[in-house]
Amino acid sequence: MDHSAHHTGTAHDHTAHQAHAGHAAHQMAPVTWGAAAKATLHCLTGCAIGEILGMVIGTALLWGNVQTMILAITLAFVFGYSFTLFAVRRAGLDWKSAIKVALAADTVSIAVMELVDNVIIALTPGAMDAHLSDALFWTALLGGFAIAFLITTPVNKWMIGRGKGHAVVHAYH
């Protein structure tokens, strides 16, 4: 019986497995807190622009709290994704691939940040009814962003260390 085909296939599978093991080891490399903080700050910038713009628009249009919050969260995601989207487009990715990278890189980070920030605003007495000219509005919003940054940074560190989140963008820098 000729087993050479079987042995060739096994050797090939073994080689592929070794390459995969090396790739997995690379993904599990330690990530610095500085890298995680930088990724989180990148996300926070987009979220803050979108959320503040949403609050300003909703307030200017005399919308209620729920409509204004939905607009602010939506714009936070749009601006958060757009920072990554335009960066990877400049690196040469087509639109479809760039959108996939932005979604993979930022979805969890933006979601955690928005959840934390909006829960803090909702739980701060009077913040939901504060106007743009009130210190309470800005204190709750900026304090929420600060706490969201502190909570989201370890999430990003964990994800980057596993080759997820902002790690998918690093190939295009």
PDB file of C-alpha atoms in Angstrom:
ATOM      1  CA  MET A   1       0.000   0.000   0.000  1.00  0.00           C
ATOM      2  CA  ASP A   2       1.300   3.466  -0.920  1.00  0.00           C
ATOM      3  CA  HIS A   3       1.005   5.907   1.979  1.00  0.00           C
ATOM      4  CA  SER A   4       3.075   8.698   0.446  1.00  0.00           C
ATOM      5  CA  ALA A   5       0.024  10.834  -0.292  1.00  0.00           C
ATOM      6  CA  HIS A   6      -1.075  10.468   3.296  1.00  0.00           C
ATOM      7  CA  HIS A   7       2.322  11.478   4.634  1.00  0.00           C
ATOM      8  CA  THR A   8       2.530  14.477   2.304  1.00  0.00           C
ATOM      9  CA  GLY A   9      -0.878  15.644   3.465  1.00  0.00           C
ATOM     10  CA  THR A  10       0.100  15.189   7.086  1.00  0.00           C
ATOM     11  CA  ALA A  11       3.331  17.116   6.599  1.00  0.00           C
ATOM     12  CA  HIS A  12       1.406  19.879   4.866  1.00  0.00           C
ATOM     13  CA  ASP A  13      -1.141  20.034   7.663  1.00  0.00           C
ATOM     14  CA  HIS A  14       1.675  20.065  10.217  1.00  0.00           C
ATOM     15  CA  THR A  15       3.378  22.961   8.417  1.00  0.00           C
ATOM     16  CA  ALA A  16       0.103  24.886   8.276  1.00  0.00           C
ATOM     17  CA  HIS A  17      -0.409  24.173  11.973  1.00  0.00           C
ATOM     18  CA  GLN A  18       3.076  25.467  12.808  1.00  0.00           C
ATOM     19  CA  ALA A  19       2.410  28.671  10.846  1.00  0.00           C
ATOM     20  CA  HIS A  20      -0.902  29.092  12.649  1.00  0.00           C
ATOM     21  CA  ALA A  21       0.739  28.497  16.027  1.00  0.00           C
ATOM     22  CA  GLY A  22       3.292  31.201  15.273  1.00  0.00           C
ATOM     23  CA  HIS A  23       0.506  33.570  14.262  1.00  0.00           C
ATOM     24  CA  ALA A  24      -1.419  32.841  17.458  1.00  0.00           C
ATOM     25  CA  ALA A  25       1.683  33.463  19.547  1.00  0.00           C
ATOM     26  CA  HIS A  26       2.131  36.806  17.804  1.00  0.00           C
ATOM     27  CA  GLN A  27      -1.469  37.766  18.603  1.00  0.00           C
ATOM     28  CA  MET A  28      -1.027  36.872  22.258  1.00  0.00           C
ATOM     29  CA  ALA A  29       2.018  39.151  22.612  1.00  0.00           C
ATOM     30  CA  PRO A  30       1.850  41.480  25.609  1.00  0.00           C
ATOM     31  CA  VAL A  31       0.231  44.826  24.895  1.00  0.00           C
ATOM     32  CA  THR A  32       1.379  47.916  26.735  1.00  0.00           C
ATOM     33  CA  TRP A  33      -1.017  50.104  28.663  1.00  0.00           C
ATOM     34  CA  GLY A  34       0.218  52.986  26.511  1.00  0.00           C
ATOM     35  CA  ALA A  35      -0.922  51.237  23.316  1.00  0.00           C
ATOM     36  CA  ALA A  36      -4.296  50.456  24.886  1.00  0.00           C
ATOM     37  CA  ALA A  37      -4.680  54.037  26.113  1.00  0.00           C
ATOM     38  CA  LYS A  38      -3.806  55.383  22.663  1.00  0.00           C
ATOM     39  CA  ALA A  39      -6.445  53.146  21.034  1.00  0.00           C
ATOM     40  CA  THR A  40      -8.990  54.209  23.655  1.00  0.00           C
ATOM     41  CA  LEU A  41      -8.165  57.890  23.217  1.00  0.00           C
ATOM     42  CA  HIS A  42      -8.622  57.466  19.456  1.00  0.00           C
ATOM     43  CA  CYS A  43     -12.059  55.981  20.116  1.00  0.00           C
ATOM     44  CA  LEU A  44     -12.905  58.567  22.767  1.00  0.00           C
ATOM     45  CA  THR A  45     -12.159  61.436  20.388  1.00  0.00           C
ATOM     46  CA  GLY A  46     -14.637  60.208  17.805  1.00  0.00           C
ATOM     47  CA  CYS A  47     -17.215  59.378  20.464  1.00  0.00           C
ATOM     48  CA  ALA A  48     -16.888  62.775  22.131  1.00  0.00           C
ATOM     49  CA  ILE A  49     -17.250  64.692  18.861  1.00  0.00           C
ATOM     50  CA  GLY A  50     -20.323  62.680  17.879  1.00  0.00           C
ATOM     51  CA  GLU A  51     -21.934  62.752  21.277  1.00  0.00           C
ATOM     52  CA  ILE A  52     -21.424  66.468  21.855  1.00  0.00           C
ATOM     53  CA  LEU A  53     -22.661  67.260  18.338  1.00  0.00           C
ATOM     54  CA  GLY A  54     -25.719  65.087  18.942  1.00  0.00           C
ATOM     55  CA  MET A  55     -26.453  66.860  22.230  1.00  0.00           C
ATOM     56  CA  VAL A  56     -26.088  70.273  20.606  1.00  0.00           C
ATOM     57  CA  ILE A  57     -28.331  69.349  17.654  1.00  0.00           C
ATOM     58  CA  GLY A  58     -30.959  67.696  19.855  1.00  0.00           C
ATOM     59  CA  THR A  59     -31.010  70.668  22.225  1.00  0.00           C
ATOM     60  CA  ALA A  60     -31.165  73.193  19.364  1.00  0.00           C
ATOM     61  CA  LEU A  61     -34.105  71.315  17.839  1.00  0.00           C
ATOM     62  CA  LEU A  62     -35.835  71.175  21.264  1.00  0.00           C
ATOM     63  CA  TRP A  63     -35.956  67.383  21.160  1.00  0.00           C
ATOM     64  CA  GLY A  64     -36.631  65.311  24.247  1.00  0.00           C
ATOM     65  CA  ASN A  65     -33.995  63.391  26.178  1.00  0.00           C
ATOM     66  CA  VAL A  66     -34.558  60.047  24.438  1.00  0.00           C
ATOM     67  CA  GLN A  67     -34.384  61.431  20.891  1.00  0.00           C
ATOM     68  CA  THR A  68     -31.332  63.536  21.737  1.00  0.00           C
ATOM     69  CA  MET A  69     -29.568  60.575  23.357  1.00  0.00           C
ATOM     70  CA  ILE A  70     -30.285  58.325  20.361  1.00  0.00           C
ATOM     71  CA  LEU A  71     -28.883  60.967  18.002  1.00  0.00           C
ATOM     72  CA  ALA A  72     -25.829  61.498  20.216  1.00  0.00           C
ATOM     73  CA  ILE A  73     -25.077  57.756  20.444  1.00  0.00           C
ATOM     74  CA  THR A  74     -25.590  57.301  16.699  1.00  0.00           C
ATOM     75  CA  LEU A  75     -23.222  60.179  15.910  1.00  0.00           C
ATOM     76  CA  ALA A  76     -20.686  58.837  18.426  1.00  0.00           C
ATOM     77  CA  PHE A  77     -20.566  55.577  16.463  1.00  0.00           C
ATOM     78  CA  VAL A  78     -20.439  57.408  13.110  1.00  0.00           C
ATOM     79  CA  PHE A  79     -17.555  59.665  14.159  1.00  0.00           C
ATOM     80  CA  GLY A  80     -15.789  56.857  16.047  1.00  0.00           C
ATOM     81  CA  TYR A  81     -15.877  54.615  12.983  1.00  0.00           C
ATOM     82  CA  SER A  82     -14.983  57.451  10.603  1.00  0.00           C
ATOM     83  CA  PHE A  83     -11.597  58.094  12.238  1.00  0.00           C
ATOM     84  CA  THR A  84     -10.517  54.516  11.568  1.00  0.00           C
ATOM     85  CA  LEU A  85     -12.295  54.345   8.221  1.00  0.00           C
ATOM     86  CA  PHE A  86     -10.477  57.320   6.747  1.00  0.00           C
ATOM     87  CA  ALA A  87      -7.124  56.217   8.190  1.00  0.00           C
ATOM     88  CA  VAL A  88      -7.299  52.789   6.542  1.00  0.00           C
ATOM     89  CA  ARG A  89      -8.629  54.295   3.309  1.00  0.00           C
ATOM     90  CA  ARG A  90      -5.505  56.505   3.209  1.00  0.00           C
ATOM     91  CA  ALA A  91      -3.494  53.315   3.636  1.00  0.00           C
ATOM     92  CA  GLY A  92      -5.014  51.995   0.399  1.00  0.00           C
ATOM     93  CA  LEU A  93      -7.978  49.828   1.413  1.00  0.00           C
ATOM     94  CA  ASP A  94     -11.093  49.857  -0.747  1.00  0.00           C
ATOM     95  CA  TRP A  95     -14.329  51.100   0.879  1.00  0.00           C
ATOM     96  CA  LYS A  96     -15.768  47.640   1.593  1.00  0.00           C
ATOM     97  CA  SER A  97     -12.566  46.393   3.264  1.00  0.00           C
ATOM     98  CA  ALA A  98     -12.116  49.686   5.134  1.00  0.00           C
ATOM     99  CA  ILE A  99     -15.639  49.468   6.549  1.00  0.00           C
ATOM    100  CA  LYS A 100     -15.004  45.883   7.704  1.00  0.00           C
ATOM    101  CA  VAL A 101     -11.763  46.936   9.423  1.00  0.00           C
ATOM    102  CA  ALA A 102     -13.434  49.929  11.112  1.00  0.00           C
ATOM    103  CA  LEU A 103     -16.318  47.792  12.369  1.00  0.00           C
ATOM    104  CA  ALA A 104     -13.925  45.123  13.689  1.00  0.00           C
ATOM    105  CA  ALA A 105     -11.595  47.678  15.250  1.00  0.00           C
ATOM    106  CA  ASP A 106     -14.051  49.975  16.973  1.00  0.00           C
ATOM    107  CA  THR A 107     -17.435  48.374  17.685  1.00  0.00           C
ATOM    108  CA  VAL A 108     -16.702  46.959  21.141  1.00  0.00           C
ATOM    109  CA  SER A 109     -14.661  49.983  22.211  1.00  0.00           C
ATOM    110  CA  ILE A 110     -17.350  52.484  21.152  1.00  0.00           C
ATOM    111  CA  ALA A 111     -20.141  50.356  22.630  1.00  0.00           C
ATOM    112  CA  VAL A 112     -18.438  50.093  26.032  1.00  0.00           C
ATOM    113  CA  MET A 113     -17.579  53.781  26.014  1.00  0.00           C
ATOM    114  CA  GLU A 114     -21.111  54.849  25.075  1.00  0.00           C
ATOM    115  CA  LEU A 115     -22.718  52.498  27.580  1.00  0.00           C
ATOM    116  CA  VAL A 116     -20.580  53.770  30.461  1.00  0.00           C
ATOM    117  CA  ASP A 117     -20.851  57.435  29.497  1.00  0.00           C
ATOM    118  CA  ASN A 118     -24.615  57.370  29.004  1.00  0.00           C
ATOM    119  CA  VAL A 119     -25.280  55.406  32.190  1.00  0.00           C
ATOM    120  CA  ILE A 120     -23.271  58.008  34.124  1.00  0.00           C
ATOM    121  CA  ILE A 121     -25.189  60.867  32.519  1.00  0.00           C
ATOM    122  CA  ALA A 122     -28.523  59.123  33.149  1.00  0.00           C
ATOM    123  CA  LEU A 123     -27.645  58.436  36.808  1.00  0.00           C
ATOM    124  CA  THR A 124     -26.314  61.945  37.552  1.00  0.00           C
ATOM    125  CA  PRO A 125     -29.203  63.805  39.200  1.00  0.00           C
ATOM    126  CA  GLY A 126     -30.398  66.642  36.968  1.00  0.00           C
ATOM    127  CA  ALA A 127     -27.935  65.964  34.130  1.00  0.00           C
ATOM    128  CA  MET A 128     -30.593  64.792  31.690  1.00  0.00           C
ATOM    129  CA  ASP A 129     -32.495  68.051  32.115  1.00  0.00           C
ATOM    130  CA  ALA A 130     -29.452  70.328  32.182  1.00  0.00           C
ATOM    131  CA  HIS A 131     -28.953  72.762  29.306  1.00  0.00           C
ATOM    132  CA  LEU A 132     -25.804  73.225  27.254  1.00  0.00           C
ATOM    133  CA  SER A 133     -25.063  76.385  29.217  1.00  0.00           C
ATOM    134  CA  ASP A 134     -25.201  74.542  32.575  1.00  0.00           C
ATOM    135  CA  ALA A 135     -22.013  73.384  34.268  1.00  0.00           C
ATOM    136  CA  LEU A 136     -23.849  70.213  35.357  1.00  0.00           C
ATOM    137  CA  PHE A 137     -24.341  69.192  31.720  1.00  0.00           C
ATOM    138  CA  TRP A 138     -20.626  69.495  30.919  1.00  0.00           C
ATOM    139  CA  THR A 139     -19.478  68.023  34.230  1.00  0.00           C
ATOM    140  CA  ALA A 140     -21.644  64.925  33.783  1.00  0.00           C
ATOM    141  CA  LEU A 141     -20.681  64.526  30.120  1.00  0.00           C
ATOM    142  CA  LEU A 142     -16.941  65.025  30.570  1.00  0.00           C
ATOM    143  CA  GLY A 143     -16.893  63.046  33.819  1.00  0.00           C
ATOM    144  CA  GLY A 144     -18.688  60.242  32.000  1.00  0.00           C
ATOM    145  CA  PHE A 145     -16.067  60.322  29.259  1.00  0.00           C
ATOM    146  CA  ALA A 146     -13.253  60.182  31.825  1.00  0.00           C
ATOM    147  CA  ILE A 147     -14.761  57.165  33.595  1.00  0.00           C
ATOM    148  CA  ALA A 148     -15.572  55.526  30.248  1.00  0.00           C
ATOM    149  CA  PHE A 149     -11.913  55.970  29.238  1.00  0.00           C
ATOM    150  CA  LEU A 150     -10.762  54.255  32.445  1.00  0.00           C
ATOM    151  CA  ILE A 151     -13.127  51.328  31.921  1.00  0.00           C
ATOM    152  CA  THR A 152     -12.611  50.974  28.165  1.00  0.00           C
ATOM    153  CA  THR A 153      -8.787  51.030  28.249  1.00  0.00           C
ATOM    154  CA  PRO A 154      -8.461  47.573  29.897  1.00  0.00           C
ATOM    155  CA  VAL A 155     -11.086  46.228  27.455  1.00  0.00           C
ATOM    156  CA  ASN A 156      -9.017  47.503  24.527  1.00  0.00           C
ATOM    157  CA  LYS A 157      -5.815  46.123  26.073  1.00  0.00           C
ATOM    158  CA  TRP A 158      -7.393  42.704  26.392  1.00  0.00           C
ATOM    159  CA  MET A 159      -8.769  42.792  22.825  1.00  0.00           C
ATOM    160  CA  ILE A 160      -5.534  44.036  21.218  1.00  0.00           C
ATOM    161  CA  GLY A 161      -3.616  41.318  23.058  1.00  0.00           C
ATOM    162  CA  ARG A 162      -5.829  38.763  21.329  1.00  0.00           C
ATOM    163  CA  GLY A 163      -5.447  40.293  17.857  1.00  0.00           C
ATOM    164  CA  LYS A 164      -8.884  41.936  17.950  1.00  0.00           C
ATOM    165  CA  GLY A 165     -10.165  45.498  18.210  1.00  0.00           C
ATOM    166  CA  HIS A 166      -7.574  48.085  17.269  1.00  0.00           C
ATOM    167  CA  ALA A 167      -5.064  45.311  16.535  1.00  0.00           C
ATOM    168  CA  VAL A 168      -6.726  44.815  13.142  1.00  0.00           C
ATOM    169  CA  VAL A 169      -5.850  48.421  12.217  1.00  0.00           C
ATOM    170  CA  HIS A 170      -2.147  48.079  13.007  1.00  0.00           C
ATOM    171  CA  ALA A 171      -1.479  46.256   9.742  1.00  0.00           C
ATOM    172  CA  TYR A 172      -2.454  49.429   7.867  1.00  0.00           C
ATOM    173  CA  HIS A 173      -0.359  51.969   9.771  1.00  0.00           C
TER     174      HIS A 173
END
